[in-house]
Short mmCIF file of C-alpha atoms and ligand atoms in Angstrom, two decimals:
data_model
loop_
_atom_site.label_atom_id
_atom_site.label_comp_id
_atom_site.label_asym_id
_atom_site.label_seq_id
_atom_site.Cartn_x
_atom_site.Cartn_y
_atom_site.Cartn_z
CA MET Q 800 110.29 72.69 33.61
CA VAL Q 801 108.27 73.66 36.50
CA GLU Q 802 109.01 71.68 39.26
CA LEU Q 803 105.81 69.85 39.72
CA ARG Q 804 106.93 68.55 43.32
CA LEU Q 805 106.53 72.05 44.83
CA ILE Q 806 102.90 72.96 43.82
CA GLY Q 807 100.62 71.04 46.15
CA PHE Q 808 97.19 70.85 47.00
CA ASP Q 809 96.54 74.54 47.11
CA VAL Q 810 96.26 74.96 43.30
CA LEU Q 811 94.08 71.66 43.18
CA ARG Q 812 91.61 73.02 46.24
CA LYS Q 813 91.08 76.26 44.07
CA VAL Q 814 89.26 73.76 41.56
CA ARG Q 815 85.45 73.10 42.68
CA MET Q 816 85.00 69.94 44.20
CA PRO Q 817 81.41 69.13 43.99
CA ARG Q 818 79.41 66.92 46.50
CA LYS Q 819 76.53 66.20 44.50
CA THR Q 820 75.61 66.60 40.73
CA GLY Q 821 76.45 70.44 39.98
CA GLY Q 822 78.65 71.90 37.23
CA GLY Q 823 81.88 70.04 38.15
CA PHE Q 824 80.24 66.83 39.04
CA LEU Q 825 82.37 63.78 37.80
CA LYS Q 826 85.05 65.99 37.30
CA VAL Q 827 88.15 65.26 39.55
CA PRO Q 828 91.19 67.55 39.88
CA VAL Q 829 93.83 65.08 40.39
CA ALA Q 830 97.10 66.55 39.11
CA LEU Q 831 99.16 69.29 37.98
CA ARG Q 832 100.39 70.18 34.54
CA GLU Q 833 104.12 71.61 34.26
CA ASP Q 834 102.51 75.34 33.55
CA ALA Q 835 100.70 74.85 36.83
CA THR Q 836 97.03 74.47 35.73
CA PRO Q 837 95.31 71.40 37.00
CA PHE Q 838 95.01 68.53 34.96
CA VAL Q 839 91.13 67.29 35.72
CA ARG Q 840 90.02 63.93 35.29
CA ASP Q 841 86.37 64.63 33.59
CA TYR Q 842 84.46 61.62 32.83
CA ARG Q 843 81.77 62.77 30.89
CA ALA Q 844 84.30 64.50 28.37
CA ILE Q 845 86.54 61.35 28.34
CA PRO Q 846 84.60 58.24 29.88
CA HIS Q 847 86.96 55.60 29.80
CA GLN Q 848 90.74 56.24 30.67
CA LEU Q 849 94.24 53.61 30.76
CA THR Q 850 96.67 54.34 32.87
CA LEU Q 851 100.22 52.67 32.37
CA GLY Q 852 103.62 52.65 34.37
CA ALA Q 853 106.19 50.20 35.39
CA THR Q 854 106.06 49.09 39.48
CA LEU Q 855 106.85 52.35 41.39
CA SER Q 856 106.34 54.81 38.71
CA GLY Q 857 103.53 56.39 40.71
CA LYS Q 858 100.26 54.37 39.21
CA SER Q 859 98.96 54.00 42.77
CA MET Q 860 99.13 57.46 43.83
CA PHE Q 861 97.64 58.79 40.63
CA LEU Q 862 94.62 56.21 41.39
CA ARG Q 863 94.46 57.23 44.95
CA HIS Q 864 93.73 60.86 44.04
CA LEU Q 865 91.15 59.53 41.44
CA ILE Q 866 89.26 57.63 44.35
CA ALA Q 867 89.49 60.30 47.04
CA GLY Q 868 87.93 62.57 44.55
CA LEU Q 869 85.26 60.29 43.58
CA ALA Q 870 84.34 59.66 47.09
CA ARG Q 871 83.19 62.92 47.77
CA GLN Q 872 80.71 63.01 44.80
CA ARG Q 873 77.23 61.01 44.49
CA VAL Q 874 79.02 58.09 42.43
CA ALA Q 875 79.18 54.25 43.03
CA LEU Q 876 82.93 53.03 42.87
CA VAL Q 877 83.27 49.28 42.03
CA GLY Q 878 87.03 47.78 42.02
CA ILE Q 879 88.79 44.90 40.43
CA ASP Q 880 92.22 44.22 42.12
CA CYS Q 881 93.13 40.90 41.28
CA LYS Q 882 96.29 41.33 43.63
CA ARG Q 883 94.00 39.99 46.56
CA GLY Q 884 92.87 43.79 47.24
CA VAL Q 885 96.12 45.24 48.34
CA GLU Q 886 95.79 48.50 46.57
CA LEU Q 887 91.71 49.05 46.58
CA ALA Q 888 90.93 47.41 50.18
CA PRO Q 889 92.11 50.41 52.11
CA PHE Q 890 88.98 52.24 50.31
CA ALA Q 891 86.35 49.43 51.45
CA PRO Q 892 84.25 51.82 53.14
CA ARG Q 893 83.41 53.96 50.29
CA LEU Q 894 83.36 51.09 47.64
CA SER Q 895 80.15 49.49 46.27
CA ALA Q 896 81.76 46.42 45.29
CA LEU Q 897 85.27 44.76 45.01
CA ALA Q 898 86.56 41.71 43.37
CA THR Q 899 89.88 40.72 44.48
CA ASP Q 900 90.79 37.40 42.27
CA PRO Q 901 89.50 36.71 38.61
CA VAL Q 902 87.30 34.21 40.12
CA GLN Q 903 85.07 37.18 41.88
CA ALA Q 904 85.82 39.52 38.82
CA ALA Q 905 84.09 36.85 36.41
CA GLU Q 906 81.02 37.19 38.62
CA LEU Q 907 81.17 40.90 39.46
CA LEU Q 908 81.20 41.81 35.30
CA PRO Q 909 78.17 40.21 34.19
CA VAL Q 910 76.42 42.00 37.15
CA LEU Q 911 77.67 45.41 35.65
CA VAL Q 912 76.72 44.49 32.16
CA GLY Q 913 73.35 43.69 33.62
CA LEU Q 914 72.89 47.41 35.49
CA MET Q 915 74.09 48.80 31.80
CA GLU Q 916 71.29 46.76 30.18
CA ASP Q 917 68.54 47.86 32.76
CA ARG Q 918 69.73 51.61 32.14
CA TYR Q 919 69.31 51.03 28.36
CA ASP Q 920 65.83 49.77 28.71
CA LEU Q 921 65.06 52.74 31.30
CA ILE Q 922 66.14 55.12 28.25
CA LYS Q 923 64.48 53.53 25.73
CA THR Q 924 60.89 53.30 28.33
CA ARG Q 925 61.65 57.11 28.80
CA GLN Q 926 61.92 57.87 25.05
CA GLY Q 927 58.34 56.30 24.65
CA ILE Q 928 56.93 58.68 26.95
CA ALA Q 929 55.62 61.63 25.62
CA PRO Q 930 57.50 65.00 26.59
CA SER Q 931 55.76 67.01 29.59
CA THR Q 932 57.16 70.23 28.08
CA PRO Q 933 57.64 71.56 24.66
CA ASP Q 934 61.41 71.76 25.14
CA GLU Q 935 61.99 68.23 26.47
CA GLU Q 936 64.55 66.46 24.24
CA ILE Q 937 64.33 63.16 23.37
CA THR Q 938 67.37 61.46 25.39
CA SER Q 939 69.91 58.63 24.52
CA ASP Q 940 71.70 58.46 27.65
CA ILE Q 941 70.81 58.56 31.49
CA TRP Q 942 72.03 62.71 31.67
CA GLY Q 943 68.91 63.61 29.76
CA LEU Q 944 66.29 61.55 32.53
CA PRO Q 945 64.45 63.65 35.05
CA GLU Q 946 66.93 64.00 37.87
CA ASP Q 947 64.65 61.75 40.21
CA GLU Q 948 65.09 58.94 37.70
CA ARG Q 949 68.54 59.10 36.85
CA PRO Q 950 70.50 56.25 38.14
CA VAL Q 951 73.74 56.88 40.12
CA PRO Q 952 77.03 56.93 37.62
CA VAL Q 953 79.40 54.06 38.40
CA VAL Q 954 83.35 54.14 38.13
CA LEU Q 955 84.76 50.86 37.56
CA LEU Q 956 88.61 50.88 39.04
CA VAL Q 957 90.63 48.11 37.72
CA ASP Q 958 93.92 47.59 39.19
CA GLU Q 959 96.70 45.63 37.33
CA VAL Q 960 94.73 44.62 34.19
CA ALA Q 961 97.11 41.94 32.90
CA GLU Q 962 95.74 39.72 36.05
CA LEU Q 963 92.47 39.18 34.48
CA PHE Q 964 94.03 38.22 31.17
CA LEU Q 965 96.45 35.43 32.91
CA VAL Q 966 95.38 32.02 32.12
CA ALA Q 967 96.62 28.79 33.30
CA THR Q 968 94.10 26.13 31.98
CA ARG Q 969 91.61 25.78 29.48
CA LYS Q 970 88.72 26.76 32.07
CA ASP Q 971 90.64 30.20 32.85
CA GLU Q 972 91.16 30.78 29.15
CA GLU Q 973 87.32 30.54 28.95
CA ARG Q 974 86.56 32.72 31.87
CA ARG Q 975 89.35 35.27 30.42
CA ASP Q 976 87.46 35.48 27.08
CA GLU Q 977 84.00 35.96 28.84
CA MET Q 978 85.35 38.82 31.24
CA VAL Q 979 87.30 40.65 28.26
CA THR Q 980 84.09 40.43 26.40
CA GLN Q 981 82.22 42.28 28.97
CA LEU Q 982 84.72 44.60 29.48
CA ILE Q 983 84.61 45.72 26.00
CA ARG Q 984 80.87 45.73 26.00
CA LEU Q 985 81.15 48.04 29.20
CA ALA Q 986 83.54 50.04 27.14
CA GLN Q 987 81.65 50.39 24.20
CA LEU Q 988 78.29 51.07 25.85
CA GLY Q 989 78.75 52.24 29.31
CA ARG Q 990 79.10 55.81 28.67
CA ALA Q 991 75.31 56.33 27.93
CA ALA Q 992 74.62 54.22 30.86
CA GLY Q 993 76.89 56.38 33.40
CA ILE Q 994 79.32 53.50 33.48
CA TYR Q 995 83.21 54.51 33.27
CA LEU Q 996 86.21 52.75 33.17
CA GLU Q 997 89.46 53.39 34.87
CA VAL Q 998 92.20 50.80 34.16
CA CYS Q 999 95.61 50.54 35.23
CA GLY Q 1000 98.40 48.23 34.65
CA GLN Q 1001 102.28 47.89 33.82
CA ARG Q 1002 101.54 47.11 30.05
CA PHE Q 1003 98.76 46.33 28.03
CA GLY Q 1004 99.20 45.12 24.59
CA ALA Q 1005 98.22 42.46 21.87
CA GLU Q 1006 100.90 39.96 24.19
CA LEU Q 1007 98.02 39.75 26.68
CA GLY Q 1008 95.84 38.10 24.54
CA LYS Q 1009 92.28 37.92 22.45
CA GLY Q 1010 90.67 41.45 23.01
CA ALA Q 1011 93.28 43.23 24.65
CA THR Q 1012 93.90 45.80 22.07
CA MET Q 1013 90.41 46.43 21.13
CA LEU Q 1014 89.74 47.08 24.61
CA ARG Q 1015 92.65 49.44 24.99
CA ALA Q 1016 91.25 51.05 21.78
CA GLN Q 1017 87.89 52.20 23.93
CA LEU Q 1018 90.00 53.48 26.63
CA THR Q 1019 90.55 57.20 25.21
CA GLY Q 1020 92.01 58.78 28.02
CA ARG Q 1021 95.77 57.63 28.66
CA VAL Q 1022 97.97 58.61 31.49
CA CYS Q 1023 101.43 57.08 31.04
CA HIS Q 1024 104.00 56.70 33.93
CA ARG Q 1025 107.71 55.90 33.77
CA VAL Q 1026 107.82 52.61 31.68
CA ASN Q 1027 110.59 49.98 31.16
CA ASP Q 1028 110.80 50.24 27.29
CA GLU Q 1029 109.53 52.22 24.41
CA ALA Q 1030 107.20 49.29 23.46
CA SER Q 1031 105.36 50.00 26.60
CA ALA Q 1032 104.86 53.98 26.23
CA LYS Q 1033 103.72 52.92 22.70
CA MET Q 1034 100.91 50.92 24.03
CA ALA Q 1035 99.97 54.08 26.35
CA LEU Q 1036 100.22 56.74 23.75
CA GLY Q 1037 101.32 55.46 20.12
CA ASP Q 1038 98.06 55.13 18.60
CA ILE Q 1039 96.63 58.62 20.04
CA ALA Q 1040 99.51 60.96 20.77
CA PRO Q 1041 102.55 59.41 18.98
CA GLU Q 1042 104.71 62.54 19.55
CA ALA Q 1043 104.15 61.88 23.21
CA VAL Q 1044 106.04 58.57 23.16
CA GLY Q 1045 109.44 60.08 23.29
CA ALA Q 1046 108.31 62.47 26.61
CA ALA Q 1047 107.22 58.89 28.22
CA CYS Q 1048 110.45 57.44 27.72
CA ALA Q 1049 112.65 60.14 29.18
CA ILE Q 1050 110.80 60.00 32.62
CA ALA Q 1051 113.72 59.61 35.41
CA PRO Q 1052 112.89 56.65 37.79
CA GLU Q 1053 113.80 59.56 40.54
CA ARG Q 1054 110.97 61.73 39.53
CA PRO Q 1055 107.72 59.00 40.54
CA GLY Q 1056 104.32 60.36 39.87
CA LEU Q 1057 105.50 62.37 36.80
CA ALA Q 1058 103.66 61.15 33.91
CA VAL Q 1059 102.60 62.06 30.45
CA ALA Q 1060 98.66 62.48 30.04
CA GLY Q 1061 97.19 62.38 26.19
CA ASP Q 1062 93.78 61.76 24.63
CA THR Q 1063 92.41 61.32 20.99
CA SER Q 1064 92.96 65.23 20.15
CA GLY Q 1065 96.57 64.33 19.63
CA GLY Q 1066 97.51 66.92 22.52
CA TRP Q 1067 99.50 65.86 25.58
CA SER Q 1068 100.97 67.40 28.61
CA ARG Q 1069 103.30 66.37 31.49
CA ILE Q 1070 101.39 65.88 34.45
CA ARG Q 1071 102.22 65.06 38.78
CA PRO Q 1072 99.81 64.82 41.46
CA PRO Q 1073 100.73 66.23 44.73
CA HIS Q 1074 101.63 63.62 47.48
CA LEU Q 1075 98.67 61.90 49.15
CA SER Q 1076 99.40 59.33 51.69
CA LEU Q 1077 97.26 55.90 51.85
CA ALA Q 1078 96.12 56.82 55.34
CA ASP Q 1079 94.75 60.26 53.94
CA ALA Q 1080 92.83 58.74 51.23
CA ALA Q 1081 91.57 56.00 53.01
CA ALA Q 1082 90.21 58.45 55.78
CA ILE Q 1083 88.42 60.67 53.17
CA CYS Q 1084 86.91 57.11 52.07
CA ARG Q 1085 85.71 56.05 55.50
CA ASP Q 1086 84.26 59.79 56.25
CA HIS Q 1087 82.37 59.60 53.22
CA ALA Q 1088 81.15 56.07 53.62
CA HIS Q 1089 77.66 57.44 53.67
CA LEU Q 1090 77.46 58.29 50.09
CA VAL Q 1091 77.71 54.72 49.28
CA PRO Q 1092 74.67 54.50 46.96
CA ASP Q 1093 71.89 51.98 47.59
CA LEU Q 1094 72.45 49.57 44.15
CA PRO Q 1095 71.14 45.91 45.54
CA ALA Q 1096 72.52 44.33 42.49
CA LEU Q 1097 76.09 45.04 43.92
CA LYS Q 1098 75.58 44.32 47.55
CA PRO Q 1099 76.78 40.50 47.51
CA PHE Q 1100 79.98 42.20 45.98
CA ARG Q 1101 80.25 44.83 49.05
CA PRO Q 1102 83.67 44.34 50.68
CA ASP Q 1103 84.30 43.84 54.38
CA MET Q 1104 84.88 46.84 56.43
CA PRO Q 1105 88.35 47.33 57.52
CA ALA Q 1106 88.99 47.78 61.11
CA VAL Q 1107 89.39 51.76 62.19
CA PRO Q 1108 92.92 52.04 63.47
CA VAL Q 1109 93.08 53.55 66.80
CA SER Q 1110 95.54 55.98 67.64
CA ALA Q 1111 96.64 54.31 70.79
CA PRO Q 1112 96.11 50.91 72.54
CA THR Q 1113 93.95 51.11 75.33
CA SER Q 1114 94.99 49.05 78.35
CA LEU Q 1115 92.22 46.60 79.89
CA LEU Q 1116 93.88 46.75 83.08
CA LYS Q 1117 92.60 49.15 85.62
CA PRO Q 1118 95.17 50.71 87.47
CA LEU Q 1119 94.94 49.94 91.43
CA PRO Q 1120 94.29 52.67 93.84
CA ALA Q 1121 97.88 53.84 95.00
CA VAL Q 1122 97.95 53.02 99.03
CA GLU Q 1123 100.01 55.03 101.22
N1 ATP X 1370 103.38 62.23 42.65
C1 ATP X 1370 103.95 62.04 43.70
N2 ATP X 1370 105.10 62.64 44.43
C2 ATP X 1370 105.53 62.14 45.12
N3 ATP X 1370 105.96 61.06 45.53
C3 ATP X 1370 105.45 60.11 44.63
C4 ATP X 1370 104.17 60.62 43.55
N4 ATP X 1370 103.96 59.67 43.12
C5 ATP X 1370 104.46 58.05 43.90
N5 ATP X 1370 105.24 58.55 44.62
C6 ATP X 1370 105.88 57.90 45.29
O1 ATP X 1370 106.61 57.16 44.73
C7 ATP X 1370 106.57 55.75 45.17
C8 ATP X 1370 106.08 54.52 44.03
O2 ATP X 1370 104.65 55.12 43.74
P1 ATP X 1370 103.45 54.12 43.76
O3 ATP X 1370 103.25 53.09 44.77
O4 ATP X 1370 102.19 54.81 43.21
O5 ATP X 1370 103.72 53.49 42.23
P2 ATP X 1370 103.26 52.20 41.41
O6 ATP X 1370 103.33 52.37 40.26
O7 ATP X 1370 101.69 52.03 41.92
O8 ATP X 1370 103.72 50.92 41.97
P3 ATP X 1370 103.67 49.18 42.04
O9 ATP X 1370 102.86 49.18 40.61
O10 ATP X 1370 104.83 48.61 42.50
O11 ATP X 1370 102.24 49.38 43.08
C9 ATP X 1370 105.81 55.69 46.67
O12 ATP X 1370 106.93 55.63 47.64
C10 ATP X 1370 105.32 56.90 46.43
O13 ATP X 1370 104.91 57.74 47.70
#
C-alpha cells in the first residue's frame, strides 16, 4: 500500500481549485487514494454523502478539508453541529448559518426546505417561459437556469447526526420526527435545487429511530473511517459496496484519517487526506468571508464571529522614558 501520509498537498494542489462557477465548480480534492490519485468530492455527481467513523478516526479532518475547499467557491455553507458548535464554530466567518443544538436545528431545517421549494417555483416559472434561442433546453434543475437567475448552491454540513435523533421527552420526539422528515425531503429533492447534504457521525443505523435508514439510503456517497465494530462498517458501506466492509474493519487505530470511500457504482478505494490544522482551515474561512452569499432567509442563523486571535498580546502600559 502506498504510504498515504507521505503524499501531501502537492498532489492535491495540482487539481484545479475553482473560485466561481467554472468546470471544477463544486468539486473538492479532499484526499489521496492508494495509487496517489486525488479523491475528489464532486457534489454534482454525488449530491449527498455520509461519513462515518469512531471517535478519533479522522472525521473532523475530512470535514475540515471539505469546508476549506468549499470556502473558496461561490457556495453557501450551512452547519448543524449539536455538539454546541465545537466542530463547526471555528469556520463561522464563512458560514451562512449555524445551528448548535436540536432546537436551533429544528428552526433552521424548515427554512432550508422553504428555500428549496422557492427554487422549484423558480424552475417551474422558467419552464413556462418561451425559450429565447431555438437550442435552449427546458430545465428541470437550477443548472439549466440562465446564470444571472441561478441561485447559489447550498451545502448543508451535519456533524454528529445522531444528536439530532436523540429524544428524552414526547416533545423531543415530535421535533425529531419533523427534522428527520425535513432532512429526507432535502435529500430526495435537494439536488435539483442545488442543495447538497454532507452528513457525519459515528453510527447511522435503524437504532437511531424512525426515518434513519430512509435518510441513509439517500446519502449515496459513503466514506467509512475506522469503526468499532463490523455493524458500523456495514451501516456505512454494506448496502452500496459490501466488499468494502472488510477493508473498513481492517483500518488500524494508529492510522487516523485512513478511510474507505464507496459509492453506488459498487466501486471503492482507500483514501487519506493530508494533515490540515484547524487553525489553517479556520484562516481559509476567515480569508474568504467575503464570499458568504446574500441569502436573506438564512440571515437570522448567521453565527457570531469568533474573535480573531492575535499573534502577541499588546501591552496597554506605555513605557516611561528612561531618565539618566
Ligand atoms: N489524515 C490524517 N493525517 C494525519 N493525522 C490525522 C489525519 N486525520 C486525523 N488525524 C489526527 O487524528 C486525530 C483524530 O482526528 P479527528 O479529530 O479528525 O477525529 P474524529 O473522528 O473527528 O474524532 P471525534 O469524533 O472524537 O471528534 C487528530 O489528532 C488528527 O490530527
